[in-house]
Amino acid sequence: MKHVKVVCALIENSEGKIFCCKRGPGRALEGFWEFPGGKVEEHETHEETIIREIQEELKSKIQPIEYIGESNYVYPDMPPYKGFSITMYGYRCRLISGNLELTEHTAFKWATKEEMKLMKFAEADKPFIK
């Protein structure tokens, strides 16, 4: 089974709300909410990954502030995708510049912890809501 290491950004605004994105069509877990981020490339630190991914996906610059922890989850086969396991590393981040412009996601929401508990999040992301 394939194992993937990813980093996610919990980008907080001045009201204490967190930026959440809805996964786009043609991707595993299409339509689920997630915290933005992506796969760690070889010879790349977690901080470098999250900065690069937010620049690519949301055309914005962020600063990782605090490592929150990790989440491990095994996703079963979801045709047409094969099952895979994931380790996700979460970082609290702040927006430095840009407008968090969607390029791969279909929607976004600045959400409170209470609102996030009611949203349909990908399983690997759920532990970061706590």
JSON list of C-alpha atoms in Angstrom, two decimals:
[
{"chain": "A", "resi": 1, "resn": "MET", "atom": "CA", "xyz": [0.00, 0.00, 0.00]},
{"chain": "A", "resi": 2, "resn": "LYS", "atom": "CA", "xyz": [1.29, 3.41, -0.92]},
{"chain": "A", "resi": 3, "resn": "HIS", "atom": "CA", "xyz": [2.19, 5.75, 1.96]},
{"chain": "A", "resi": 4, "resn": "VAL", "atom": "CA", "xyz": [2.05, 9.51, 1.49]},
{"chain": "A", "resi": 5, "resn": "LYS", "atom": "CA", "xyz": [3.53, 12.22, 3.72]},
{"chain": "A", "resi": 6, "resn": "VAL", "atom": "CA", "xyz": [1.76, 15.56, 3.53]},
{"chain": "A", "resi": 7, "resn": "VAL", "atom": "CA", "xyz": [1.76, 18.86, 5.37]},
{"chain": "A", "resi": 8, "resn": "CYS", "atom": "CA", "xyz": [-1.32, 21.00, 6.00]},
{"chain": "A", "resi": 9, "resn": "ALA", "atom": "CA", "xyz": [-1.63, 24.67, 6.91]},
{"chain": "A", "resi": 10, "resn": "LEU", "atom": "CA", "xyz": [-4.11, 25.89, 9.48]},
{"chain": "A", "resi": 11, "resn": "ILE", "atom": "CA", "xyz": [-4.16, 29.52, 8.36]},
{"chain": "A", "resi": 12, "resn": "GLU", "atom": "CA", "xyz": [-5.77, 31.68, 11.03]},
{"chain": "A", "resi": 13, "resn": "ASN", "atom": "CA", "xyz": [-7.28, 35.12, 10.45]},
{"chain": "A", "resi": 14, "resn": "SER", "atom": "CA", "xyz": [-7.59, 38.00, 12.92]},
{"chain": "A", "resi": 15, "resn": "GLU", "atom": "CA", "xyz": [-10.98, 36.68, 14.10]},
{"chain": "A", "resi": 16, "resn": "GLY", "atom": "CA", "xyz": [-9.49, 33.30, 15.03]},
{"chain": "A", "resi": 17, "resn": "LYS", "atom": "CA", "xyz": [-11.17, 31.51, 12.10]},
{"chain": "A", "resi": 18, "resn": "ILE", "atom": "CA", "xyz": [-9.31, 28.89, 10.05]},
{"chain": "A", "resi": 19, "resn": "PHE", "atom": "CA", "xyz": [-9.15, 28.76, 6.23]},
{"chain": "A", "resi": 20, "resn": "CYS", "atom": "CA", "xyz": [-10.74, 25.54, 4.88]},
{"chain": "A", "resi": 21, "resn": "CYS", "atom": "CA", "xyz": [-10.94, 24.36, 1.25]},
{"chain": "A", "resi": 22, "resn": "LYS", "atom": "CA", "xyz": [-13.24, 21.92, -0.54]},
{"chain": "A", "resi": 23, "resn": "ARG", "atom": "CA", "xyz": [-11.45, 19.32, -2.71]},
{"chain": "A", "resi": 24, "resn": "GLY", "atom": "CA", "xyz": [-12.03, 19.72, -6.43]},
{"chain": "A", "resi": 25, "resn": "PRO", "atom": "CA", "xyz": [-13.39, 17.29, -9.04]},
{"chain": "A", "resi": 26, "resn": "GLY", "atom": "CA", "xyz": [-11.32, 14.35, -10.28]},
{"chain": "A", "resi": 27, "resn": "ARG", "atom": "CA", "xyz": [-9.31, 14.10, -7.05]},
{"chain": "A", "resi": 28, "resn": "ALA", "atom": "CA", "xyz": [-9.45, 11.52, -4.28]},
{"chain": "A", "resi": 29, "resn": "LEU", "atom": "CA", "xyz": [-11.98, 12.60, -1.63]},
{"chain": "A", "resi": 30, "resn": "GLU", "atom": "CA", "xyz": [-13.67, 14.98, -4.05]},
{"chain": "A", "resi": 31, "resn": "GLY", "atom": "CA", "xyz": [-16.07, 17.32, -2.26]},
{"chain": "A", "resi": 32, "resn": "PHE", "atom": "CA", "xyz": [-14.57, 16.84, 1.20]},
{"chain": "A", "resi": 33, "resn": "TRP", "atom": "CA", "xyz": [-13.24, 19.79, 3.19]},
{"chain": "A", "resi": 34, "resn": "GLU", "atom": "CA", "xyz": [-9.56, 19.91, 4.07]},
{"chain": "A", "resi": 35, "resn": "PHE", "atom": "CA", "xyz": [-6.84, 22.19, 5.30]},
{"chain": "A", "resi": 36, "resn": "PRO", "atom": "CA", "xyz": [-4.69, 23.28, 2.33]},
{"chain": "A", "resi": 37, "resn": "GLY", "atom": "CA", "xyz": [-1.29, 21.72, 1.79]},
{"chain": "A", "resi": 38, "resn": "GLY", "atom": "CA", "xyz": [0.34, 18.88, -0.08]},
{"chain": "A", "resi": 39, "resn": "LYS", "atom": "CA", "xyz": [2.92, 16.17, -0.46]},
{"chain": "A", "resi": 40, "resn": "VAL", "atom": "CA", "xyz": [6.39, 16.48, 1.00]},
{"chain": "A", "resi": 41, "resn": "GLU", "atom": "CA", "xyz": [8.98, 16.18, -1.76]},
{"chain": "A", "resi": 42, "resn": "GLU", "atom": "CA", "xyz": [12.31, 14.45, -1.29]},
{"chain": "A", "resi": 43, "resn": "HIS", "atom": "CA", "xyz": [14.91, 16.63, 0.48]},
{"chain": "A", "resi": 44, "resn": "GLU", "atom": "CA", "xyz": [12.25, 19.19, 1.46]},
{"chain": "A", "resi": 45, "resn": "THR", "atom": "CA", "xyz": [11.43, 20.24, 5.04]},
{"chain": "A", "resi": 46, "resn": "HIS", "atom": "CA", "xyz": [7.84, 20.40, 6.22]},
{"chain": "A", "resi": 47, "resn": "GLU", "atom": "CA", "xyz": [8.06, 24.18, 6.38]},
{"chain": "A", "resi": 48, "resn": "GLU", "atom": "CA", "xyz": [9.40, 24.38, 2.82]},
{"chain": "A", "resi": 49, "resn": "THR", "atom": "CA", "xyz": [6.60, 22.08, 1.65]},
{"chain": "A", "resi": 50, "resn": "ILE", "atom": "CA", "xyz": [3.79, 24.10, 3.17]},
{"chain": "A", "resi": 51, "resn": "ILE", "atom": "CA", "xyz": [5.17, 27.41, 1.89]},
{"chain": "A", "resi": 52, "resn": "ARG", "atom": "CA", "xyz": [5.56, 25.95, -1.64]},
{"chain": "A", "resi": 53, "resn": "GLU", "atom": "CA", "xyz": [2.14, 24.27, -1.67]},
{"chain": "A", "resi": 54, "resn": "ILE", "atom": "CA", "xyz": [0.25, 27.38, -0.54]},
{"chain": "A", "resi": 55, "resn": "GLN", "atom": "CA", "xyz": [2.10, 29.43, -3.18]},
{"chain": "A", "resi": 56, "resn": "GLU", "atom": "CA", "xyz": [1.15, 26.87, -5.88]},
{"chain": "A", "resi": 57, "resn": "GLU", "atom": "CA", "xyz": [-2.44, 26.12, -4.80]},
{"chain": "A", "resi": 58, "resn": "LEU", "atom": "CA", "xyz": [-3.55, 29.48, -3.42]},
{"chain": "A", "resi": 59, "resn": "LYS", "atom": "CA", "xyz": [-1.11, 31.98, -4.95]},
{"chain": "A", "resi": 60, "resn": "SER", "atom": "CA", "xyz": [-0.29, 33.34, -1.49]},
{"chain": "A", "resi": 61, "resn": "LYS", "atom": "CA", "xyz": [2.62, 33.49, 0.94]},
{"chain": "A", "resi": 62, "resn": "ILE", "atom": "CA", "xyz": [2.35, 32.14, 4.46]},
{"chain": "A", "resi": 63, "resn": "GLN", "atom": "CA", "xyz": [4.61, 31.82, 7.45]},
{"chain": "A", "resi": 64, "resn": "PRO", "atom": "CA", "xyz": [4.53, 28.60, 9.49]},
{"chain": "A", "resi": 65, "resn": "ILE", "atom": "CA", "xyz": [4.29, 29.62, 13.15]},
{"chain": "A", "resi": 66, "resn": "GLU", "atom": "CA", "xyz": [3.79, 26.46, 15.17]},
{"chain": "A", "resi": 67, "resn": "TYR", "atom": "CA", "xyz": [3.91, 22.70, 14.61]},
{"chain": "A", "resi": 68, "resn": "ILE", "atom": "CA", "xyz": [0.61, 21.29, 15.87]},
{"chain": "A", "resi": 69, "resn": "GLY", "atom": "CA", "xyz": [1.13, 17.54, 15.45]},
{"chain": "A", "resi": 70, "resn": "GLU", "atom": "CA", "xyz": [0.52, 14.67, 13.09]},
{"chain": "A", "resi": 71, "resn": "SER", "atom": "CA", "xyz": [-2.38, 12.55, 11.96]},
{"chain": "A", "resi": 72, "resn": "ASN", "atom": "CA", "xyz": [-2.18, 9.01, 10.54]},
{"chain": "A", "resi": 73, "resn": "TYR", "atom": "CA", "xyz": [-4.97, 7.42, 8.54]},
{"chain": "A", "resi": 74, "resn": "VAL", "atom": "CA", "xyz": [-5.47, 4.53, 6.10]},
{"chain": "A", "resi": 75, "resn": "TYR", "atom": "CA", "xyz": [-7.86, 5.26, 3.26]},
{"chain": "A", "resi": 76, "resn": "PRO", "atom": "CA", "xyz": [-9.46, 2.15, 1.70]},
{"chain": "A", "resi": 77, "resn": "ASP", "atom": "CA", "xyz": [-9.86, 1.60, -2.04]},
{"chain": "A", "resi": 78, "resn": "MET", "atom": "CA", "xyz": [-12.04, 4.35, -3.49]},
{"chain": "A", "resi": 79, "resn": "PRO", "atom": "CA", "xyz": [-12.47, 3.52, -7.19]},
{"chain": "A", "resi": 80, "resn": "PRO", "atom": "CA", "xyz": [-10.81, 4.61, -9.35]},
{"chain": "A", "resi": 81, "resn": "TYR", "atom": "CA", "xyz": [-8.18, 5.16, -6.63]},
{"chain": "A", "resi": 82, "resn": "LYS", "atom": "CA", "xyz": [-6.29, 2.41, -4.80]},
{"chain": "A", "resi": 83, "resn": "GLY", "atom": "CA", "xyz": [-6.08, 2.49, -1.02]},
{"chain": "A", "resi": 84, "resn": "PHE", "atom": "CA", "xyz": [-3.26, 4.42, 0.60]},
{"chain": "A", "resi": 85, "resn": "SER", "atom": "CA", "xyz": [-2.02, 5.46, 4.02]},
{"chain": "A", "resi": 86, "resn": "ILE", "atom": "CA", "xyz": [-1.19, 9.00, 4.96]},
{"chain": "A", "resi": 87, "resn": "THR", "atom": "CA", "xyz": [0.78, 10.85, 7.60]},
{"chain": "A", "resi": 88, "resn": "MET", "atom": "CA", "xyz": [-0.25, 14.47, 7.79]},
{"chain": "A", "resi": 89, "resn": "TYR", "atom": "CA", "xyz": [1.79, 17.08, 9.66]},
{"chain": "A", "resi": 90, "resn": "GLY", "atom": "CA", "xyz": [-0.14, 20.17, 10.73]},
{"chain": "A", "resi": 91, "resn": "TYR", "atom": "CA", "xyz": [1.21, 23.70, 11.14]},
{"chain": "A", "resi": 92, "resn": "ARG", "atom": "CA", "xyz": [-0.51, 26.81, 12.41]},
{"chain": "A", "resi": 93, "resn": "CYS", "atom": "CA", "xyz": [0.31, 29.53, 9.88]},
{"chain": "A", "resi": 94, "resn": "ARG", "atom": "CA", "xyz": [-0.28, 33.19, 9.18]},
{"chain": "A", "resi": 95, "resn": "LEU", "atom": "CA", "xyz": [-0.94, 34.82, 5.83]},
{"chain": "A", "resi": 96, "resn": "ILE", "atom": "CA", "xyz": [1.87, 37.16, 4.75]},
{"chain": "A", "resi": 97, "resn": "SER", "atom": "CA", "xyz": [0.59, 38.20, 1.32]},
{"chain": "A", "resi": 98, "resn": "GLY", "atom": "CA", "xyz": [-1.99, 37.24, -1.29]},
{"chain": "A", "resi": 99, "resn": "ASN", "atom": "CA", "xyz": [-5.73, 36.61, -1.25]},
{"chain": "A", "resi": 100, "resn": "LEU", "atom": "CA", "xyz": [-5.77, 32.78, -0.97]},
{"chain": "A", "resi": 101, "resn": "GLU", "atom": "CA", "xyz": [-6.98, 32.42, -4.55]},
{"chain": "A", "resi": 102, "resn": "LEU", "atom": "CA", "xyz": [-8.49, 28.99, -5.32]},
{"chain": "A", "resi": 103, "resn": "THR", "atom": "CA", "xyz": [-6.81, 27.13, -8.21]},
{"chain": "A", "resi": 104, "resn": "GLU", "atom": "CA", "xyz": [-7.54, 23.46, -7.35]},
{"chain": "A", "resi": 105, "resn": "HIS", "atom": "CA", "xyz": [-10.42, 23.69, -4.87]},
{"chain": "A", "resi": 106, "resn": "THR", "atom": "CA", "xyz": [-14.11, 24.43, -5.54]},
{"chain": "A", "resi": 107, "resn": "ALA", "atom": "CA", "xyz": [-14.93, 26.45, -2.42]},
{"chain": "A", "resi": 108, "resn": "PHE", "atom": "CA", "xyz": [-13.44, 27.94, 0.73]},
{"chain": "A", "resi": 109, "resn": "LYS", "atom": "CA", "xyz": [-14.68, 28.99, 4.12]},
{"chain": "A", "resi": 110, "resn": "TRP", "atom": "CA", "xyz": [-13.19, 30.79, 7.11]},
{"chain": "A", "resi": 111, "resn": "ALA", "atom": "CA", "xyz": [-14.58, 28.59, 9.88]},
{"chain": "A", "resi": 112, "resn": "THR", "atom": "CA", "xyz": [-14.68, 28.40, 13.64]},
{"chain": "A", "resi": 113, "resn": "LYS", "atom": "CA", "xyz": [-13.91, 25.15, 15.42]},
{"chain": "A", "resi": 114, "resn": "GLU", "atom": "CA", "xyz": [-17.65, 24.66, 16.02]},
{"chain": "A", "resi": 115, "resn": "GLU", "atom": "CA", "xyz": [-18.43, 25.18, 12.31]},
{"chain": "A", "resi": 116, "resn": "MET", "atom": "CA", "xyz": [-15.66, 22.78, 11.28]},
{"chain": "A", "resi": 117, "resn": "LYS", "atom": "CA", "xyz": [-17.17, 20.04, 13.44]},
{"chain": "A", "resi": 118, "resn": "LEU", "atom": "CA", "xyz": [-20.29, 20.21, 11.23]},
{"chain": "A", "resi": 119, "resn": "MET", "atom": "CA", "xyz": [-18.40, 20.19, 7.91]},
{"chain": "A", "resi": 120, "resn": "LYS", "atom": "CA", "xyz": [-17.58, 16.99, 5.96]},
{"chain": "A", "resi": 121, "resn": "PHE", "atom": "CA", "xyz": [-13.78, 16.86, 6.44]},
{"chain": "A", "resi": 122, "resn": "ALA", "atom": "CA", "xyz": [-11.36, 14.26, 5.08]},
{"chain": "A", "resi": 123, "resn": "GLU", "atom": "CA", "xyz": [-10.55, 11.80, 7.88]},
{"chain": "A", "resi": 124, "resn": "ALA", "atom": "CA", "xyz": [-6.84, 12.66, 8.06]},
{"chain": "A", "resi": 125, "resn": "ASP", "atom": "CA", "xyz": [-7.71, 16.34, 8.61]},
{"chain": "A", "resi": 126, "resn": "LYS", "atom": "CA", "xyz": [-10.22, 15.76, 11.43]},
{"chain": "A", "resi": 127, "resn": "PRO", "atom": "CA", "xyz": [-7.72, 15.48, 14.31]},
{"chain": "A", "resi": 128, "resn": "PHE", "atom": "CA", "xyz": [-6.54, 19.05, 13.61]},
{"chain": "A", "resi": 129, "resn": "ILE", "atom": "CA", "xyz": [-10.01, 20.45, 14.31]},
{"chain": "A", "resi": 130, "resn": "LYS", "atom": "CA", "xyz": [-9.51, 19.59, 17.99]}
]
